[in-house]
CSV table of C-alpha atoms in Angstrom, one decimal:
chain,number,residue,atom,x,y,z
A,1,MET,CA,-42.7,4.2,-21.2
A,2,ASN,CA,-41.0,1.1,-21.2
A,3,LYS,CA,-38.7,2.8,-23.7
A,4,LYS,CA,-37.6,5.3,-20.7
A,5,ILE,CA,-37.1,2.5,-18.4
A,6,LEU,CA,-35.0,1.0,-20.8
A,7,ILE,CA,-32.5,3.5,-21.1
A,8,GLY,CA,-32.5,4.5,-18.2
A,9,THR,CA,-31.5,1.0,-16.6
A,10,LEU,CA,-29.3,1.0,-19.4
A,11,ILE,CA,-27.2,4.1,-18.5
A,12,GLY,CA,-27.8,2.9,-14.9
A,13,VAL,CA,-25.6,-0.5,-15.9
A,14,ILE,CA,-23.1,1.0,-17.9
A,15,LEU,CA,-22.4,4.0,-14.8
A,16,PHE,CA,-22.1,1.1,-12.3
A,17,SER,CA,-19.5,-0.8,-14.7
A,18,PHE,CA,-17.4,2.2,-15.2
A,19,PHE,CA,-17.8,3.0,-11.0
A,20,GLY,CA,-16.8,-0.7,-10.8
A,21,PHE,CA,-13.8,-0.4,-12.9
A,22,TRP,CA,-12.9,3.2,-11.5
A,23,ILE,CA,-12.6,1.9,-7.6
A,24,SER,CA,-10.7,-1.2,-9.1
A,25,GLY,CA,-7.9,0.8,-9.5
A,26,PHE,CA,-7.5,1.5,-6.0
A,27,PHE,CA,-5.2,-0.7,-3.9
A,28,LEU,CA,-7.2,-0.8,-0.8
A,29,PHE,CA,-6.8,-4.4,-0.2
A,30,GLU,CA,-3.5,-5.2,-2.3
A,31,SER,CA,-0.7,-7.7,-0.6
A,32,PRO,CA,1.9,-5.1,1.0
A,33,ASN,CA,5.4,-5.6,-0.4
A,34,GLU,CA,8.5,-7.0,1.5
A,35,LEU,CA,11.5,-4.9,2.2
A,36,ILE,CA,14.4,-7.2,3.1
A,37,ILE,CA,16.3,-4.8,5.7
A,38,LYS,CA,19.0,-7.1,7.2
A,39,LYS,CA,20.0,-10.8,6.7
A,40,GLU,CA,22.9,-12.5,8.7
A,41,CYS,CA,23.7,-16.3,9.2
A,42,ASP,CA,25.3,-17.4,12.5
A,43,TYR,CA,28.9,-17.3,13.2
A,44,GLU,CA,28.9,-21.1,12.0
A,45,GLY,CA,26.5,-20.5,8.9
A,46,LEU,CA,23.7,-23.1,10.2
A,47,ARG,CA,21.0,-20.7,10.8
A,48,LYS,CA,19.9,-17.4,9.3
A,49,VAL,CA,17.7,-14.3,10.7
A,50,VAL,CA,16.1,-12.1,8.4
A,51,MET,CA,14.3,-8.6,9.3
A,52,TYR,CA,11.9,-7.5,6.8
A,53,GLU,CA,9.4,-4.6,6.4
A,54,LEU,CA,6.1,-4.8,5.2
A,55,ASN,CA,4.5,-1.6,4.2
A,56,GLY,CA,1.1,-0.9,4.8
A,57,ASN,CA,-1.8,0.3,2.9
A,58,ALA,CA,-5.3,2.3,3.1
A,59,VAL,CA,-6.4,-0.2,5.6
A,60,THR,CA,-3.2,-1.6,7.8
A,61,ASN,CA,0.2,-0.2,9.5
A,62,GLY,CA,3.8,-1.1,8.1
A,63,ALA,CA,5.2,-3.7,10.1
A,64,ILE,CA,9.0,-4.9,10.5
A,65,HIS,CA,9.1,-9.1,10.8
A,66,ILE,CA,12.1,-10.9,12.3
A,67,SER,CA,11.8,-14.6,11.0
A,68,ALA,CA,14.7,-17.4,11.3
A,69,SER,CA,15.6,-20.5,8.8
A,70,ASP,CA,18.6,-22.7,7.9
A,71,CYS,CA,21.4,-20.3,6.3
A,72,SER,CA,20.3,-22.0,2.7
A,73,GLU,CA,16.9,-21.3,2.9
A,74,ASN,CA,16.1,-18.2,0.1
A,75,LYS,CA,12.2,-18.2,0.4
A,76,ILE,CA,10.9,-15.6,3.5
A,77,GLU,CA,7.5,-17.8,3.4
A,78,ASN,CA,9.3,-20.8,4.3
A,79,SER,CA,11.0,-19.4,7.6
A,80,GLU,CA,9.8,-19.1,11.0
A,81,LEU,CA,7.9,-16.2,12.2
A,82,ILE,CA,9.9,-14.9,15.5
A,83,PHE,CA,8.9,-11.4,15.9
A,84,THR,CA,6.4,-8.5,15.1
A,85,VAL,CA,5.8,-4.9,15.7
A,86,SER,CA,3.9,-2.6,14.2
A,87,SER,CA,3.0,1.2,14.3
A,88,SER,CA,1.8,3.9,12.2
A,89,ASN,CA,5.0,5.7,11.8
A,90,ILE,CA,7.3,2.9,12.2
A,91,LYS,CA,10.9,3.1,11.2
A,92,ILE,CA,13.7,0.7,9.9
A,93,SER,CA,15.8,1.9,12.8
A,94,ASP,CA,13.1,1.2,15.5
A,95,VAL,CA,14.1,-2.5,15.3
A,96,ASN,CA,17.8,-4.3,14.9
A,97,PHE,CA,19.1,-7.7,16.1
A,98,GLU,CA,22.7,-9.1,16.7
A,99,TRP,CA,23.7,-12.5,17.3
A,100,THR,CA,25.3,-12.4,21.1
A,101,SER,CA,26.6,-16.1,21.3
A,102,PHE,CA,26.0,-19.3,19.0
A,103,ASP,CA,22.3,-20.2,20.3
A,104,THR,CA,21.2,-16.4,21.3
A,105,LEU,CA,20.1,-13.4,19.0
A,106,THR,CA,19.4,-10.0,20.9
A,107,ILE,CA,16.7,-7.9,19.4
A,108,ARG,CA,16.4,-4.2,20.2
A,109,TYR,CA,13.3,-2.6,19.4
A,110,ASN,CA,11.6,0.8,20.0
A,111,LYS,CA,9.3,0.9,23.3
A,112,LYS,CA,6.3,2.6,21.8
A,113,LEU,CA,6.3,-0.4,19.3
A,114,GLU,CA,3.2,-2.5,19.5
A,115,ILE,CA,4.0,-6.3,19.4
A,116,PHE,CA,2.3,-8.6,17.8
A,117,LYS,CA,4.3,-11.8,18.2
A,118,GLN,CA,7.4,-12.4,20.2
A,119,LYS,CA,8.8,-15.7,20.8
A,120,THR,CA,11.4,-16.5,23.6
A,121,GLU,CA,12.8,-19.6,21.2
A,122,SER,CA,13.1,-21.2,17.8
A,123,GLU,CA,10.8,-24.3,17.4
A,124,SER,CA,11.8,-25.2,13.6
A,125,VAL,CA,15.0,-24.1,13.5
A,126,ASN,CA,17.7,-26.4,14.7
A,127,PRO,CA,20.0,-25.8,16.7
A,128,LYS,CA,17.3,-23.8,18.2
A,129,ILE,CA,18.0,-19.9,18.8
A,130,ILE,CA,16.9,-18.0,21.9
A,131,PHE,CA,15.7,-14.5,22.1
A,132,GLU,CA,16.6,-12.0,24.3
A,133,TYR,CA,14.6,-8.5,23.7
A,134,ILE,CA,15.8,-5.1,24.9
A,135,ALA,CA,13.2,-2.3,24.4
A,136,ASP,CA,14.8,1.1,23.9
């Protein structure tokens, strides 16, 4: 009787271990990849605006982010997040931006997108950038 319990427990542990290895092959909660879509410095080369896409995974939708930083900054992590939108079927063409003057950036986006963050002016970038939004 003890031998049957020991063998059953051993088989259960082995099956549970195999299941753990098998399920770890799925990337349910992996951090999304960043794809830089557009990167532009202002007219004087002081400030930079970057638009990038974070692809979704099994539990999140894809999103497009726009961030601002000094023109010499190379890491997205060190930039100020300005605008974030998401949708289950988001396309790169749903969001675009352009410098309309020295201190104004116009951001055009599809009105069907869900907006998570929308700033009116920059806080950490000097000189400040004013953001105008147009929903198409």
